[in-house]
XYZ file of C-alpha atoms in Angstrom:
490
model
C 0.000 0.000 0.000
C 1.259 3.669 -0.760
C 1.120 4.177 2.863
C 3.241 1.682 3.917
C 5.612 3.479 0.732
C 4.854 6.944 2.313
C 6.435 5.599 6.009
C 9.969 5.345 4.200
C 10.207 8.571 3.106
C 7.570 11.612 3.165
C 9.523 13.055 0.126
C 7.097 11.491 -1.930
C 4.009 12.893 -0.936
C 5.465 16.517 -1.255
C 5.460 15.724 -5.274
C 1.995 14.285 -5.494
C -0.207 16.588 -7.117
C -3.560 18.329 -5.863
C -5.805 15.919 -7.526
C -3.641 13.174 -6.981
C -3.923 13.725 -2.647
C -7.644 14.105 -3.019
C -7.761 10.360 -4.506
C -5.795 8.984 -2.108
C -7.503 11.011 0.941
C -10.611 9.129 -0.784
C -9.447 5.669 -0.403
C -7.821 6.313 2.932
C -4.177 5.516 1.731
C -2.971 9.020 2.989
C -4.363 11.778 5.729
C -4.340 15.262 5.179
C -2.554 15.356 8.162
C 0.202 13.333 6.619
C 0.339 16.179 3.754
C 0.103 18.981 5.714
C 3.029 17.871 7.763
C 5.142 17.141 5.174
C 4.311 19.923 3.713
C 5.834 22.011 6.802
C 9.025 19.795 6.547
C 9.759 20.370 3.106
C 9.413 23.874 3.640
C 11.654 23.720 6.468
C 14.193 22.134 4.452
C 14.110 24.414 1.667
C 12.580 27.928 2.725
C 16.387 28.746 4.450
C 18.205 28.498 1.283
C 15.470 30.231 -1.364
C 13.520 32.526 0.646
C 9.815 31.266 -1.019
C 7.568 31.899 2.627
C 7.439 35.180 4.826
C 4.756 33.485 7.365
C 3.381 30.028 8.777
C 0.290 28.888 9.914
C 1.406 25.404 11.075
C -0.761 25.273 14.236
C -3.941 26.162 12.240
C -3.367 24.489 9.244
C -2.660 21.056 11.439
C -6.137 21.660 13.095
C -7.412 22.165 9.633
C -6.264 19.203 8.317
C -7.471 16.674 11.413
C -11.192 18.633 10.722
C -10.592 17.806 6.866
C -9.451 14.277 7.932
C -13.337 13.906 9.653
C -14.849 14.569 6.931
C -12.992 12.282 4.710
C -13.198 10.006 7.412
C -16.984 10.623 7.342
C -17.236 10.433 3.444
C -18.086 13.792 2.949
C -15.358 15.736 2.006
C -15.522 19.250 0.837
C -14.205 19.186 -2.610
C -10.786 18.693 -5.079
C -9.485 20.190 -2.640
C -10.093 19.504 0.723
C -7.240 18.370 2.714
C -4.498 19.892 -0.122
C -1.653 22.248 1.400
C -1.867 25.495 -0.280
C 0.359 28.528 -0.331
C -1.004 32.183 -0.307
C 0.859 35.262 -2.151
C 1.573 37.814 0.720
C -0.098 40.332 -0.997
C -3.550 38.682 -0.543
C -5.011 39.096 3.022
C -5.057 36.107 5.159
C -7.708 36.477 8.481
C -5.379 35.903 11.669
C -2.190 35.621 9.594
C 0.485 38.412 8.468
C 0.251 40.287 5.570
C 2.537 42.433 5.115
C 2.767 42.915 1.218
C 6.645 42.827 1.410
C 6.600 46.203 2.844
C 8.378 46.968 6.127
C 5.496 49.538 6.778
C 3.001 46.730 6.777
C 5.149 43.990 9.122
C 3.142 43.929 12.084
C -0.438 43.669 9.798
C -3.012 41.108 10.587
C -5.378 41.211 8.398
C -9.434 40.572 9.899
C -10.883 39.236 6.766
C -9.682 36.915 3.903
C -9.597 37.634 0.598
C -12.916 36.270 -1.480
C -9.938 33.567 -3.231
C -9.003 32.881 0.450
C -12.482 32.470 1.276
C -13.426 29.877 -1.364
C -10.041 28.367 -0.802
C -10.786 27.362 2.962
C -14.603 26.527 2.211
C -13.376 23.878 -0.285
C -11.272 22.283 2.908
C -7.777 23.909 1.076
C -5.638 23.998 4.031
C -3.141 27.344 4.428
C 0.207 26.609 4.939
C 1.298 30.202 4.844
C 2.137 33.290 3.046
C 4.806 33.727 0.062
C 7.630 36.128 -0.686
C 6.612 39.104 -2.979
C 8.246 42.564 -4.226
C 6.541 45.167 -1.895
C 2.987 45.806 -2.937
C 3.494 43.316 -5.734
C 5.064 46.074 -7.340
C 7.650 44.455 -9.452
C 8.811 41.898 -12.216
C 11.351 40.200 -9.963
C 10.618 39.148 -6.072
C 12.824 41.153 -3.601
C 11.718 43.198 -1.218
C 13.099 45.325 1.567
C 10.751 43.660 4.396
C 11.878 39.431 2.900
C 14.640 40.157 0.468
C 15.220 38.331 -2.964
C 13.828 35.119 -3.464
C 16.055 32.414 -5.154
C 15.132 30.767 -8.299
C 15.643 26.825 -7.321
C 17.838 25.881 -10.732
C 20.234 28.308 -9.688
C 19.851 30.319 -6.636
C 21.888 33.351 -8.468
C 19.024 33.740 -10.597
C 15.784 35.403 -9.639
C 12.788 33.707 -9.009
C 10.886 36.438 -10.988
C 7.942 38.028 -9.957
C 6.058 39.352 -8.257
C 4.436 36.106 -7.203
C 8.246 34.578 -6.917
C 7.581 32.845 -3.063
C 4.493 31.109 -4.958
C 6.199 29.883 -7.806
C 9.227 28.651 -5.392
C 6.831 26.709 -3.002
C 5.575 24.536 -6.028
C 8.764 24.107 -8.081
C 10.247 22.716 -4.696
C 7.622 20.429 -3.440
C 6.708 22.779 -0.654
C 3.271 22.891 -1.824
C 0.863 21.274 -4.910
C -0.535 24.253 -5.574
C -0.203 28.210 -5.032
C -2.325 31.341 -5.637
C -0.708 34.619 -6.834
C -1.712 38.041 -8.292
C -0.845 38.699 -11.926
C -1.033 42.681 -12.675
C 2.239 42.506 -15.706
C 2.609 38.965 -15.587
C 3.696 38.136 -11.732
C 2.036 34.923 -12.273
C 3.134 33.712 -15.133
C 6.639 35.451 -14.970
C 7.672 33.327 -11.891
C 6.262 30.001 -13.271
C 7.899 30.292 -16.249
C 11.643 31.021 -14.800
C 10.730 27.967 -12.282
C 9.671 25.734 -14.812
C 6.203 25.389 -13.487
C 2.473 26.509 -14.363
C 1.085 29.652 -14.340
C -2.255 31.205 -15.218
C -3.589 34.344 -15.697
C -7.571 33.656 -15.962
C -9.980 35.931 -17.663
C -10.203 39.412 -16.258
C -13.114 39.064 -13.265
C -13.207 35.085 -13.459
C -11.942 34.870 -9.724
C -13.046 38.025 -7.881
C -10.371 40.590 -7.081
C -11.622 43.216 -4.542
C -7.736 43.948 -2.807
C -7.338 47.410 -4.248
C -8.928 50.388 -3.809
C -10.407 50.741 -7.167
C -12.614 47.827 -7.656
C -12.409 48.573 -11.702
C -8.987 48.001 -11.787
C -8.272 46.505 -15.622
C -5.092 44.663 -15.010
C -5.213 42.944 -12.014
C -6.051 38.885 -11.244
C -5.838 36.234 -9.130
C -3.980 33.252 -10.483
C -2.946 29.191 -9.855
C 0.503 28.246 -10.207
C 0.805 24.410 -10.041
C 3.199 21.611 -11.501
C -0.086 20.028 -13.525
C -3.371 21.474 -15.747
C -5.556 19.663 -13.325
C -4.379 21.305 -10.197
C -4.800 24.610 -12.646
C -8.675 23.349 -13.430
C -9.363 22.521 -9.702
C -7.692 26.198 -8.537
C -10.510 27.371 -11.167
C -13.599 25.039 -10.205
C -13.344 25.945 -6.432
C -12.384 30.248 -6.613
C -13.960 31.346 -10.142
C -17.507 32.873 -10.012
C -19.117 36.122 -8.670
C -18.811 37.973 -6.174
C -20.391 41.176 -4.986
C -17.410 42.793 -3.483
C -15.986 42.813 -7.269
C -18.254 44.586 -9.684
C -16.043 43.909 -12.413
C -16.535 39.363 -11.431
C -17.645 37.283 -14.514
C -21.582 35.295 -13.905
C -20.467 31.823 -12.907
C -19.513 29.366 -16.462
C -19.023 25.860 -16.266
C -16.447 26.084 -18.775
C -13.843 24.613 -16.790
C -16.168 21.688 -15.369
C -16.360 19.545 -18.313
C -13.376 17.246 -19.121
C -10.291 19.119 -21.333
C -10.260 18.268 -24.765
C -8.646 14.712 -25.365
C -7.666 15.884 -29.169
C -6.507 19.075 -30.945
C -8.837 18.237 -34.091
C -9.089 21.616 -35.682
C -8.195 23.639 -33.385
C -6.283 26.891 -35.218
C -3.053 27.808 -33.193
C -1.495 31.226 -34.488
C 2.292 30.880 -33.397
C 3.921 34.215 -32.832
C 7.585 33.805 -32.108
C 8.350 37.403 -31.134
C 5.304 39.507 -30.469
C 5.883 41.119 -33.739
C 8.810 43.380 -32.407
C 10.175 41.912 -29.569
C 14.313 40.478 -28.914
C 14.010 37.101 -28.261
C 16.642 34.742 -27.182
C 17.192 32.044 -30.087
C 17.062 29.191 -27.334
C 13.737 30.412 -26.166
C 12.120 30.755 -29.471
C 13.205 27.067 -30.921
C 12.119 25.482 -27.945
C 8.586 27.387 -27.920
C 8.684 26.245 -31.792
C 9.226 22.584 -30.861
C 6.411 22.994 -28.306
C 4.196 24.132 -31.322
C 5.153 21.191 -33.383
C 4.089 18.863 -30.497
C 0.164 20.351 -30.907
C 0.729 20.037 -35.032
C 1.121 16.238 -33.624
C -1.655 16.324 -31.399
C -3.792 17.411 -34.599
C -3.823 21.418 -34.162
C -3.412 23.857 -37.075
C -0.552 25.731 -36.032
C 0.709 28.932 -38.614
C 3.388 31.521 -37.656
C 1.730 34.885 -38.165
C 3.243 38.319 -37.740
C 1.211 39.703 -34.934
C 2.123 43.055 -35.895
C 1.411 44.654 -32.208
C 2.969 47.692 -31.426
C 6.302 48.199 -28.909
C 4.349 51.551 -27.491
C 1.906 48.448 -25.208
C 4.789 48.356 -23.220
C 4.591 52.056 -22.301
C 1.287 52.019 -22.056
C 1.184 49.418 -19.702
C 4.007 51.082 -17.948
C 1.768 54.687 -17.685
C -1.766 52.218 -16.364
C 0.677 50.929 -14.160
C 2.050 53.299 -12.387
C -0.618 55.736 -12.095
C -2.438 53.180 -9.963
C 0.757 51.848 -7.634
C 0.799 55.831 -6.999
C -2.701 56.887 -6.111
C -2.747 53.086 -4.247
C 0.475 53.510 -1.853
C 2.127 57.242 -2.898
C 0.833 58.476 -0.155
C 3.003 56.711 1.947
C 6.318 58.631 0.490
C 6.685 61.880 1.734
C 6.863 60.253 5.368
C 8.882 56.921 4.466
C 10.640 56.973 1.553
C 13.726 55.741 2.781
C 12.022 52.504 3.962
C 10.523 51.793 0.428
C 11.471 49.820 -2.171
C 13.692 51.970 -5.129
C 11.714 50.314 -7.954
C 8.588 50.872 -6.040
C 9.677 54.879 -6.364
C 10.615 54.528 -9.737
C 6.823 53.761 -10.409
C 5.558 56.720 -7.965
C 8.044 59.195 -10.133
C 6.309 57.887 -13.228
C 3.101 57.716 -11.777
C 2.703 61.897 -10.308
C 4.107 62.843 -14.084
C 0.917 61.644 -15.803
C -2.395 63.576 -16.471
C -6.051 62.396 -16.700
C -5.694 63.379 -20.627
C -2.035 61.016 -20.753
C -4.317 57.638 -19.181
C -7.290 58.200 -21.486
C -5.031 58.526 -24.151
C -3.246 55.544 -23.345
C -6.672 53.712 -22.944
C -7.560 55.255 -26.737
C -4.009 53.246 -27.759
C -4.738 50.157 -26.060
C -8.372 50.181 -27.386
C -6.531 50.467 -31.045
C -4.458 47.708 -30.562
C -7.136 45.266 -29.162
C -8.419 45.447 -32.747
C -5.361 43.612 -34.136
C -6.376 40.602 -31.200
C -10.092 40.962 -32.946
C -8.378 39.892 -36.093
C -6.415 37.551 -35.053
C -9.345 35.298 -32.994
C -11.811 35.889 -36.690
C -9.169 33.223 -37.550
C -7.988 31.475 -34.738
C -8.806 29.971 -31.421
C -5.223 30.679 -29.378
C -2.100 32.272 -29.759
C 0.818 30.816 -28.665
C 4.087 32.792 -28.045
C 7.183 32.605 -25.763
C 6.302 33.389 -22.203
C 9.514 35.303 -21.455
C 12.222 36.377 -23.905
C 15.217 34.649 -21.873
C 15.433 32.667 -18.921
C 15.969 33.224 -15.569
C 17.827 36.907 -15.199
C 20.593 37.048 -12.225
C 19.351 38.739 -8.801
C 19.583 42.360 -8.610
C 18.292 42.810 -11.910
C 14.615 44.540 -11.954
C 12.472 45.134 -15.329
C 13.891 48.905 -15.729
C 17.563 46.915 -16.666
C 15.827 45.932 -19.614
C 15.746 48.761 -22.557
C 16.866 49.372 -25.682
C 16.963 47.634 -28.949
C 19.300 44.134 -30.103
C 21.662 44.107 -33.247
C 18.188 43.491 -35.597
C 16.087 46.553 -33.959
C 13.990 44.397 -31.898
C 12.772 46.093 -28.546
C 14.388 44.484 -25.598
C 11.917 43.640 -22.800
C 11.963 42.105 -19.361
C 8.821 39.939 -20.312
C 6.199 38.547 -23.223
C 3.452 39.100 -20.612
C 2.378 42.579 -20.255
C 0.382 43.090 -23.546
C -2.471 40.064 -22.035
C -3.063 41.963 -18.620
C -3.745 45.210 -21.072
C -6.254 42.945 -22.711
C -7.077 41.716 -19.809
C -10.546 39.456 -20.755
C -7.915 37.349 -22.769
C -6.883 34.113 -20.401
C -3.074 33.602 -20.599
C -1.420 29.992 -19.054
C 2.537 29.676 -19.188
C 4.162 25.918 -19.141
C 7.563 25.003 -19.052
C 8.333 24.337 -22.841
C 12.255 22.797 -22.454
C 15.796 24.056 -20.757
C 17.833 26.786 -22.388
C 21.018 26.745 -23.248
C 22.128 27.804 -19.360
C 19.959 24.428 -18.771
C 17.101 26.782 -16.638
C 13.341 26.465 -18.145
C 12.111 28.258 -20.804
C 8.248 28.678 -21.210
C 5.457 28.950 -23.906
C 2.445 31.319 -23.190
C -1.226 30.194 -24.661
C -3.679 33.222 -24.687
C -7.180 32.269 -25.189
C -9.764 33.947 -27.010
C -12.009 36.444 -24.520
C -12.820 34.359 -21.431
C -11.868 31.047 -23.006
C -9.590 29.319 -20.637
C -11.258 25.861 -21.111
C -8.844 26.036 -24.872
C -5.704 26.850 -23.212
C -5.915 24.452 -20.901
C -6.739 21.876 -23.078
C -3.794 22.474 -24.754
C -1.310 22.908 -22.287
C -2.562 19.260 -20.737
C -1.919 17.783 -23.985
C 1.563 19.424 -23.813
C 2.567 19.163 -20.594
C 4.667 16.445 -19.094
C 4.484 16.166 -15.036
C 6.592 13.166 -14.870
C 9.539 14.909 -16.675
C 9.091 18.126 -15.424
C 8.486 16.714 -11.688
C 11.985 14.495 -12.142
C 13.494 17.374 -13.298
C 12.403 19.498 -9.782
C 12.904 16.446 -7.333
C 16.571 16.783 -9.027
C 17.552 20.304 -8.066
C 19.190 21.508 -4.783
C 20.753 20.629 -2.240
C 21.079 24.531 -1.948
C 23.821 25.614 0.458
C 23.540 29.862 -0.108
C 21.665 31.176 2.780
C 19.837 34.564 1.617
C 20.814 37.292 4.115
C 19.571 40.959 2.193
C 16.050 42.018 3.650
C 14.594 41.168 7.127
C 14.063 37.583 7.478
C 10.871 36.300 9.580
């Protein structure tokens, strides 16, 4: 019996999947209490090294898990995912627990309330393990902040972990935790999957409810799943996406992701865009995002390289929507602690009080143009599939303002492929690992869905995606022996 397995070595059960605990929580082979705990001692093996949590909630998530135990005991268990450990981004407030938002201004705050993902999270038995590293107030590509410092990217601890969701993306790719949640507002979802070599999602703008901000009409922002398989992804979704009051802008409940992924690519029309149209992309990156492509030609897809032909001023417009909000969010906080706050997080303030009510709407006019050309595109075809970031991992220290200019052929160098699908924000956008660079660290492939299509996408990526390799591949990293020291540590 697995049990009997499990007794030699609770390694094993850290790599089991979401969906794969529930079953054997069903048959009685393993407890939640069995995965909760080693869940806490993978995480104390691996958090000193990486820096992926900034809180714990082992004395509530163990009573959590012998109450989930109960009911499986008692044959009536919650859901997919009762009984799973699950990490939460420390941006999104946890009732009872510390959320700071990487900010040394926030340290001692406990929230009162959980967020509405939180919220559906614990009523489908999900058991929180804690809170995960992020930039302060999410506020940048890369996950270092001056409350946690940098988070270490687990291929190569030099590298960053990416961001801003970079403790979430950490806690999966190590075994710390099936599945995470994280915020994706520029890509700080899908960013940190990608340089970790794990899942990320971006869902439809207003598929989970996101009421954290001040402005509930905020375009950009979203809850996401990062995971190491499409089903954990599709459970993530069954259990969190639906309406909500508290977010005016949340999508009427679709049972899109209920029925079974697609088992065949038959006709489905995949437009493969290896560079955004304009964008320098590292030739490593693009072949293995072309192999990927091949593998759904295979699988019986249509797949045609098209020239996208978006336009290099998204990523200034993004910039602008950006900014202005991080300012009129938290630039109040400046004149009194500026020395405290995070230098990219000023960088976005400075660009943020420079722009006019006349400068956003214009912005709004541009992105409104350039949705057109994504009209187009979906008259034709069902996703488009690009590289999720135009290199891999980038070395700590860097941040997205390092990345300027153009290359030898012209193209616009970027920090990410991301940005354009939070400005067109009803368009769903997954990232999975799509092979090893030449530096051997992942490289990823990004599917965007047609407007609030993420049923597609993830059919798609689960044809694609290979746990067992990828999982060998993660069981195989570390030990780690650098011991992050920059920031304040818990």
């Amino acid at each position: 019996m697995l049990r009997q397995t499990m007794e030699a070595t609770t390694s094993d059960i850290n790599w089991l999947s979401a969906v794969e605990l529930s079953v054997l929580f069903r048959s009685g082979e393993l407890s939640p209490c069995e995965a909760v705990a080693a869940s806490f001692s993978r995480i104390a093996a691996v958090d000193p090294h990486l820096n992926a949590f900034c809180a714990l909630d082992e004395e509530r998530a163990m009573r959590d898990a012998q109450h989930s135990e109960t009911r499986f005991s008692a044959g009536v268990p919650l859901g997919p995912l009762d009984g799973v450990p699950v990490a939460i981004k420390d941006l999104t407030p946890t009732a009872g627990l510390r959320t700071a938002m990487g900010s040394r201004l926030f340290a001692d705050n406990i929230p009162e309330h959980d967020a509405i993902v939180v919220e559906r999270l614990r009523a489908a038995g999900a058991i929180i393990v804690g809170k995960t590293t992020t930039s302060e107030f999410a506020n940048a590509s890369v996950t270092d902040s001056p409350l946690t410092g940098s988070t270490c990217n687990p291929w190569d601890p030099s590298r960053s972990s990416g961001g801003s969701s970079g403790g979430s993306a950490v806690a999966v790719a190590t075994g710390c935790v099936p599945l995470a949640e994280g915020s994706d507002m520029g890509g700080s979802v899908r960013i940190p999957a990608c340089f970790c070599g794990v899942l990320g999602l971006k869902p439809a703008l207003g598929r989970i409810p996101f009421a954290l901000m001040p402005s509930l009409y905020d375009p950009i922002a979203h809850h996401g799943p990062l995971a190491r398989s499409v089903d954990d992804i599709v459970a993530f979704l069954h259990v969190t996406a639906g309406p909500d009051d508290r977010d005016p802008i949340s999508l009427p409940a679709s049972t899109a992701c209920d029925a079974p992924l697609a088992s065949d690519l038959a006709g489905v029309r995949v437009a493969f865009s290896p560079d955004l149209g304009f964008l320098s992309v590292e030739s490593d990156v693009m072949d293995n995002a072309r192999a990927a492509t091949k593998r759904l030609e295979e699988a019986g897809a249509v797949v045609e390289t098209v020239d996208l032909g978006l336009s290099e001023a998204l990523y200034d417009a993004g910039y602008k929507l950006f900014s202005a909000r991080i300012y009129q969010y938290y630039g109040h906080l400046e004149s009194a602690h500026r020395d405290v706050l995070d230098p990219t997080l000023l960088h976005f303030f400075d660009i943020g009080r420079s722009l006019s009510a006349a400068d956003l709407v214009d912005t709004e006019m541009m992105v409104s143009r350039e949705w057109q050309t994504m009209v187009r595109l979906f008259e034709s075809y069902d996703v488009l599939a690009c590289p999720t970031m135009p290199r891999t991992a980038t070395p700590l220290g860097k941040s997205e303002f390092d990345f300027n200019g153009c290359d030898t052929e012209g193209k616009s160098i970027t920090f990410d492929m991301t940005f354009p699908f939070n400005l067109f924000g009803r368009l769903p956008a997954l990232t999975l690992p799509s092979g090893l660079g030449q530096d051997g660290l992942p490289t990823g492939l990004q599917l965007v869905g047609r407007r609030h299509d993420e049923r597609t996408i993830l059919s798609l990526a689960h044809i694609l995606h290979a746990p067992d390799i990828w999982n060998a591949r993660l069981r195989d990293l570390g030990p780690w022996t650098n011991k992050p020291t920059d920031g304040a540590r818990k």
